[in-house]
PDB file of C-alpha atoms in Angstrom:
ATOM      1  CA  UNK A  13       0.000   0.000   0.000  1.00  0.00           C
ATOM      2  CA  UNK A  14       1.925   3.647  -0.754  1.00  0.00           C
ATOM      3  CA  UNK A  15       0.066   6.575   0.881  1.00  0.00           C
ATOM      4  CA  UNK A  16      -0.717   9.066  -1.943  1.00  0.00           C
ATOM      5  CA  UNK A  17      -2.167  12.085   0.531  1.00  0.00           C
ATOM      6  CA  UNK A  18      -3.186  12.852   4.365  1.00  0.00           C
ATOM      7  CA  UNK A  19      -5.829  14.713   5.623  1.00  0.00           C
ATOM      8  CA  UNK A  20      -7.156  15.342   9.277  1.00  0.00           C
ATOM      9  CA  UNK A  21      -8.763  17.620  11.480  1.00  0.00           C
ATOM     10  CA  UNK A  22      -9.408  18.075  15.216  1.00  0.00           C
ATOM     11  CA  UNK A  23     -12.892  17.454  15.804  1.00  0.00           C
ATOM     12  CA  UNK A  24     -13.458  20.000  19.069  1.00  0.00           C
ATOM     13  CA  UNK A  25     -16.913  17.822  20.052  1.00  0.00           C
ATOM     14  CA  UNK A  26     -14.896  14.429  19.794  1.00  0.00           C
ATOM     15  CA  UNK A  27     -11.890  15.963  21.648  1.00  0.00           C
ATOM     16  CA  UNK A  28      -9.995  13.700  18.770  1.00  0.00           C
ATOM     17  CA  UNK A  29      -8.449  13.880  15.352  1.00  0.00           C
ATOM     18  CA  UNK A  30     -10.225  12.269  12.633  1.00  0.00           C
ATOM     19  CA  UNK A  31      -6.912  11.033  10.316  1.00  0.00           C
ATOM     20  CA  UNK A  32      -7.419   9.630   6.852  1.00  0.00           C
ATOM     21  CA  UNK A  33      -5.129   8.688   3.938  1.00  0.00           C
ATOM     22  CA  UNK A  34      -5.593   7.654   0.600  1.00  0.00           C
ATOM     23  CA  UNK A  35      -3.502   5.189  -1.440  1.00  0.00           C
ATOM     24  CA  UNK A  36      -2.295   4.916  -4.587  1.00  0.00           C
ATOM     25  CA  UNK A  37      -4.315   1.893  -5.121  1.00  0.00           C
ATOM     26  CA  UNK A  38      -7.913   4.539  -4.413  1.00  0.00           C
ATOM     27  CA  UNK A  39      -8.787   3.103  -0.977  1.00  0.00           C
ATOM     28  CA  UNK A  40      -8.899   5.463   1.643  1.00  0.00           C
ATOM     29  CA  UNK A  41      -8.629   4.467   5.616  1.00  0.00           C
ATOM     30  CA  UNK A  42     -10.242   6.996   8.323  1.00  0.00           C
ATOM     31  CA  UNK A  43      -8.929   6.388  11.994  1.00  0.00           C
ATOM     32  CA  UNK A  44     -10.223   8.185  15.385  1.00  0.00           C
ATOM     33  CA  UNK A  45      -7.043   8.828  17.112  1.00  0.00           C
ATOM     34  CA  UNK A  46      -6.829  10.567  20.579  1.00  0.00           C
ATOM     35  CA  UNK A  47      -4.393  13.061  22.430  1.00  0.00           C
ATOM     36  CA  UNK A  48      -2.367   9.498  23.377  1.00  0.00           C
ATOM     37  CA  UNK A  49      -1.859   7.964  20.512  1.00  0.00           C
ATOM     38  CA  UNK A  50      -1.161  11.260  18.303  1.00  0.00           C
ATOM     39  CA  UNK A  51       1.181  11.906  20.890  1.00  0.00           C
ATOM     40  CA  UNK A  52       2.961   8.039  20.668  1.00  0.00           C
ATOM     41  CA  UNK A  53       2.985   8.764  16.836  1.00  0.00           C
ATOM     42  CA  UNK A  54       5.086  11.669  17.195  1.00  0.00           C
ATOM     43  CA  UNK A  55       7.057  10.501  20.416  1.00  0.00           C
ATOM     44  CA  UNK A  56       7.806   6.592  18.514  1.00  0.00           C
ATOM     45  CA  UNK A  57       8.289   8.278  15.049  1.00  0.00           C
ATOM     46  CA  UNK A  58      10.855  10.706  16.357  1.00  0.00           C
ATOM     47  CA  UNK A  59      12.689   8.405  18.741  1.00  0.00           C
ATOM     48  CA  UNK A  60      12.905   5.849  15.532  1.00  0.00           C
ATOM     49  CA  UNK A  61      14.102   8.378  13.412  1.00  0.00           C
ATOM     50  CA  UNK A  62      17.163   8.981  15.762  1.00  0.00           C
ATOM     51  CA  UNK A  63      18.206   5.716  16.365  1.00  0.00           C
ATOM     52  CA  UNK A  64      17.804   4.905  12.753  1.00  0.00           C
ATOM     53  CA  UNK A  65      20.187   8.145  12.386  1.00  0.00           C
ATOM     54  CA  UNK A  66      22.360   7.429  15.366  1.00  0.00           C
ATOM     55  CA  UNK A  67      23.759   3.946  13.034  1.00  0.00           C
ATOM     56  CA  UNK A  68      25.607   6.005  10.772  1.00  0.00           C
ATOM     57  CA  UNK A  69      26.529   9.169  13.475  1.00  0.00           C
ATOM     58  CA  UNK A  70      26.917  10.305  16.981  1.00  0.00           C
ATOM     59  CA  UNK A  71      23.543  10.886  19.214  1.00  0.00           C
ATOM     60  CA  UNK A  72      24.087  14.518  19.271  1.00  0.00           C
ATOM     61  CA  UNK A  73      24.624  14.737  15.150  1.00  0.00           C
ATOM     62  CA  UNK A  74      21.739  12.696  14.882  1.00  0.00           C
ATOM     63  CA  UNK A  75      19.325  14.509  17.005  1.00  0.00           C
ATOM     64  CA  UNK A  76      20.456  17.578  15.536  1.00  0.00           C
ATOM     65  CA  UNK A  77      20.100  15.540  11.886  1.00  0.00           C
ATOM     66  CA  UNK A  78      16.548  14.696  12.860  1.00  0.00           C
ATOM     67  CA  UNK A  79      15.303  18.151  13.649  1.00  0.00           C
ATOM     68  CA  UNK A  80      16.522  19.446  10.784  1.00  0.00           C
ATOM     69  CA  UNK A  81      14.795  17.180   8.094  1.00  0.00           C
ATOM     70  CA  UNK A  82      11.330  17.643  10.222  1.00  0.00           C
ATOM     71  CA  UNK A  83      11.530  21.602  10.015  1.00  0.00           C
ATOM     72  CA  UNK A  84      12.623  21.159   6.431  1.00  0.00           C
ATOM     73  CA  UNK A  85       9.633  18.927   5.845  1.00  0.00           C
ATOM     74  CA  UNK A  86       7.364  21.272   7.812  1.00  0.00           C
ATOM     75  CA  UNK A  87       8.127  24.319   5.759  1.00  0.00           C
ATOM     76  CA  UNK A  88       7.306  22.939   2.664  1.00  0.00           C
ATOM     77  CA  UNK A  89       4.269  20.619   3.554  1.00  0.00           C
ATOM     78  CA  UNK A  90       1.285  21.605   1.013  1.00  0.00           C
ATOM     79  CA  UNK A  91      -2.075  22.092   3.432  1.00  0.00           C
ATOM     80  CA  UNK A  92      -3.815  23.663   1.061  1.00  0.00           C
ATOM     81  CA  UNK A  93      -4.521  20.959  -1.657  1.00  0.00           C
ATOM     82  CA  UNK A  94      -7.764  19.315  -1.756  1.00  0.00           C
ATOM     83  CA  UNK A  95      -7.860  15.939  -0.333  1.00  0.00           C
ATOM     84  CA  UNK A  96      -8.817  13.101  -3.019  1.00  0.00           C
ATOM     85  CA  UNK A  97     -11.919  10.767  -1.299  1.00  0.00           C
ATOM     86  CA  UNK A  98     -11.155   7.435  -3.144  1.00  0.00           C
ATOM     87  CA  UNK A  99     -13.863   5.203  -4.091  1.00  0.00           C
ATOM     88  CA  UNK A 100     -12.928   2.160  -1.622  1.00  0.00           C
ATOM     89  CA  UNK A 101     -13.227   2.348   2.037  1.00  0.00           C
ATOM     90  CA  UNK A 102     -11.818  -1.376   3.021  1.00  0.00           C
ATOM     91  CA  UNK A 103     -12.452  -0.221   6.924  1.00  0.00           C
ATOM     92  CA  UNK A 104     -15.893   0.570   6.091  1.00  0.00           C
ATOM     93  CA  UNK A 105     -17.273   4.270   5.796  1.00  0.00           C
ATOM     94  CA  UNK A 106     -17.133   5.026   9.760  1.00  0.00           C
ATOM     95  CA  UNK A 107     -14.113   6.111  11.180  1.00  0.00           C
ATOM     96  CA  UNK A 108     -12.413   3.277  13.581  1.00  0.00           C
ATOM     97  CA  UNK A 109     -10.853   4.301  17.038  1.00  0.00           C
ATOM     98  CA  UNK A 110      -7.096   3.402  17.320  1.00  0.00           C
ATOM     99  CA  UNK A 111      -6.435   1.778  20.617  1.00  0.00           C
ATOM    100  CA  UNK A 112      -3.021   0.924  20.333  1.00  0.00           C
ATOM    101  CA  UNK A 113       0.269   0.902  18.080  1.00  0.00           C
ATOM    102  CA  UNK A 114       3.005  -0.325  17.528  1.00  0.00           C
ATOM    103  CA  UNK A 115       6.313   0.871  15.452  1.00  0.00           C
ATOM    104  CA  UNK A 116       9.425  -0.688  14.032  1.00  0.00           C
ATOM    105  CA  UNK A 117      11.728   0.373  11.672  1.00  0.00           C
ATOM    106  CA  UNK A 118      12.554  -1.687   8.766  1.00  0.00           C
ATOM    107  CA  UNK A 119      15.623  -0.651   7.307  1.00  0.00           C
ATOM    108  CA  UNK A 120      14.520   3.087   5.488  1.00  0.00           C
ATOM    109  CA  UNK A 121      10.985   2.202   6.158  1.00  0.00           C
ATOM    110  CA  UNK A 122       8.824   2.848   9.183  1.00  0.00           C
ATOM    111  CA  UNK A 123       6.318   0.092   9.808  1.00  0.00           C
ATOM    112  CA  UNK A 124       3.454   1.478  11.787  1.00  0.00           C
ATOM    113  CA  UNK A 125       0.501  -0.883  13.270  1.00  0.00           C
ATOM    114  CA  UNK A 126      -2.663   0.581  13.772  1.00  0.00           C
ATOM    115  CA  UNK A 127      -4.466  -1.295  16.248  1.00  0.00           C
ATOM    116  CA  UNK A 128      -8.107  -0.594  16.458  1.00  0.00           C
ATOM    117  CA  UNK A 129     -10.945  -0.964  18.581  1.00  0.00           C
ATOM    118  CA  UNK A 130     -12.387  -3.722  16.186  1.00  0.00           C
ATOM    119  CA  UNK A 131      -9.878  -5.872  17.433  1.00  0.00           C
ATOM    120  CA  UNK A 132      -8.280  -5.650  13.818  1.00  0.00           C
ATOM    121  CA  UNK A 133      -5.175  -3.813  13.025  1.00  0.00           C
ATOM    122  CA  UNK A 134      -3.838  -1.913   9.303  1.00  0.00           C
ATOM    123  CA  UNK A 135       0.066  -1.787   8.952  1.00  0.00           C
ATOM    124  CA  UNK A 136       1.388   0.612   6.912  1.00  0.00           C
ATOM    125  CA  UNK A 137       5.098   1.063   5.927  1.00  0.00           C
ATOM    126  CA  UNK A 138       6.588   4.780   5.106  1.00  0.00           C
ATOM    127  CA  UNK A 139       9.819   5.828   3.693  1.00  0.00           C
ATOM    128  CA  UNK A 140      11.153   8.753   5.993  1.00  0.00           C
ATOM    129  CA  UNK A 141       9.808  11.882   4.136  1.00  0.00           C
ATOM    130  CA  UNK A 142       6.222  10.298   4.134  1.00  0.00           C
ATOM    131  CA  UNK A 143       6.683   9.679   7.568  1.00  0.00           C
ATOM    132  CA  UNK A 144       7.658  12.926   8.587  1.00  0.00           C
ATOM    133  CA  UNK A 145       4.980  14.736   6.194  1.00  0.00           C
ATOM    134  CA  UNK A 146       2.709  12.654   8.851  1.00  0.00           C
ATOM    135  CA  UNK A 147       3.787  14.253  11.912  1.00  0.00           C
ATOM    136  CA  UNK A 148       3.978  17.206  10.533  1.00  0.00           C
ATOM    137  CA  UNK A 149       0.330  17.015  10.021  1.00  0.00           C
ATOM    138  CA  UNK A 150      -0.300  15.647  13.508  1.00  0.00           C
ATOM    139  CA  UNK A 151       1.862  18.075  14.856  1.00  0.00           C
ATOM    140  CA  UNK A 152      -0.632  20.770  13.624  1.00  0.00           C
ATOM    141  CA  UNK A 153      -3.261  19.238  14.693  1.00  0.00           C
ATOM    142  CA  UNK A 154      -2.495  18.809  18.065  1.00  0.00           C
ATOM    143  CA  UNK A 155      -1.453  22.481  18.191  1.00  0.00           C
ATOM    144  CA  UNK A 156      -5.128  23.596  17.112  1.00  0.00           C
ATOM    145  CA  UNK A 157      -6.188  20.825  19.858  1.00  0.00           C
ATOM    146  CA  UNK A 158      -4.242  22.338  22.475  1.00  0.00           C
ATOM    147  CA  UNK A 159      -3.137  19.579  23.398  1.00  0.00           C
ATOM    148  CA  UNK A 160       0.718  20.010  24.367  1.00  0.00           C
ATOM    149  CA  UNK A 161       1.757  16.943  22.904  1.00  0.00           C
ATOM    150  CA  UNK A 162       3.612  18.068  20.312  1.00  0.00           C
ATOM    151  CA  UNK A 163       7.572  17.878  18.801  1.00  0.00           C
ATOM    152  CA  UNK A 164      10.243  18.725  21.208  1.00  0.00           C
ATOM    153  CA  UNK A 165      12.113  22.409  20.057  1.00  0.00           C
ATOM    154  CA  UNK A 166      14.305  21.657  22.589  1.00  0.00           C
ATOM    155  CA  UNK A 167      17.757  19.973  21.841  1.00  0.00           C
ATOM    156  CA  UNK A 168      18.011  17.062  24.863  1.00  0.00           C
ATOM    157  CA  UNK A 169      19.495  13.574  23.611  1.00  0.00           C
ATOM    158  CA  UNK A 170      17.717  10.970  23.477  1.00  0.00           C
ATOM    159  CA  UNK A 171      17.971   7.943  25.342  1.00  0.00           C
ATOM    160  CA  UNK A 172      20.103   5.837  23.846  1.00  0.00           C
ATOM    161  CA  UNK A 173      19.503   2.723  26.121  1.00  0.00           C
ATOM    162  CA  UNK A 174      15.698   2.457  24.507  1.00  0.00           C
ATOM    163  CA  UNK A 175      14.179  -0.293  22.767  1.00  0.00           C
ATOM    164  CA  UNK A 176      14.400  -0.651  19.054  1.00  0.00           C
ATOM    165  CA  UNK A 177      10.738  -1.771  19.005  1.00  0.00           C
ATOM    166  CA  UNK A 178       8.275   0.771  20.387  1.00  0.00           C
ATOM    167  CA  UNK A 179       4.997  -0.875  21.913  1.00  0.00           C
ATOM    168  CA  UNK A 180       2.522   1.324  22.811  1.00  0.00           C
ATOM    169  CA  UNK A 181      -1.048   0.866  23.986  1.00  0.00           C
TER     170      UNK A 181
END
């Protein structure tokens, strides 16, 4: 499955982000995620980022190397294009509550698993640019949410003793 666009929006009455994506292959999965998992997603995306960095330089450069590429991707994410509705919802036309994730990185990609409340799950791979046009996204929307959950502007190192597979629930 590639991702082709993503679209969300903070849904003030939910206290939630409604978070779709379309494919190349015109399906289109819709996902209710809340202040914990958008926060996860950025936390586990970031920290994978880093060590995935941190194999080829020190955990300062890397951190520093990580930051970098997200602001870069930030400034020139497109939020103004219209989001394409694709004609196949495989998840059905409701969105699904995430309860859970769980992120590993395979090699360049990012493998995220979306576990929902359906007892089901979606896993979806990203290459590090669609990954980080993703938080970038989230990032925004939990800004508009208020919800202080957002990426770090600090410059602290991260933990290097950490697992290489983030499970979060």
């Amino acid at each position: 499955m590639s991702i082709k666009q993503f679209n969300g929006e903070w849904v003030c009455k939910e206290d939630r982000v409604l978070f779709r994506f379309n494919t190349s292959e015109d399906q289109e999965f819709s996902f209710w995620l809340t202040r914990f998992v958008v926060k996860s997603l950025i936390q586990g995306t970031q920290q994978l980022a880093v060590q995935n960095l941190e194999k080829q330089h020190p955990p300062q450069v890397a951190q520093a190397m990580q930051e970098f590429q997200q602001q870069a991707v930030a400034q020139r994410a497109n939020f103004q294009e219209t989001y394409q509705v694709p004609s196949q919802k495989p998840l059905g036309d409701e969105p699904l509550l995430v309860t859970g994730l769980v992120m590993n990185q395979n090699g360049d990609q990012t493998v995220i698993e979306f576990q929902l409340i359906t007892q089901k799950s979606v896993n979806v791979q990203m290459n590090q640019s669609v990954l980080q046009v993703m938080i970038t996204l989230l990032n925004k929307l939990q800004d508009v949410a208020q919800w202080g959950v957002g990426l770090d502007t600090s410059t602290t190192t991260p933990d290097t003793a950490a697992p290489a597979q983030v499970l979060m629930h």
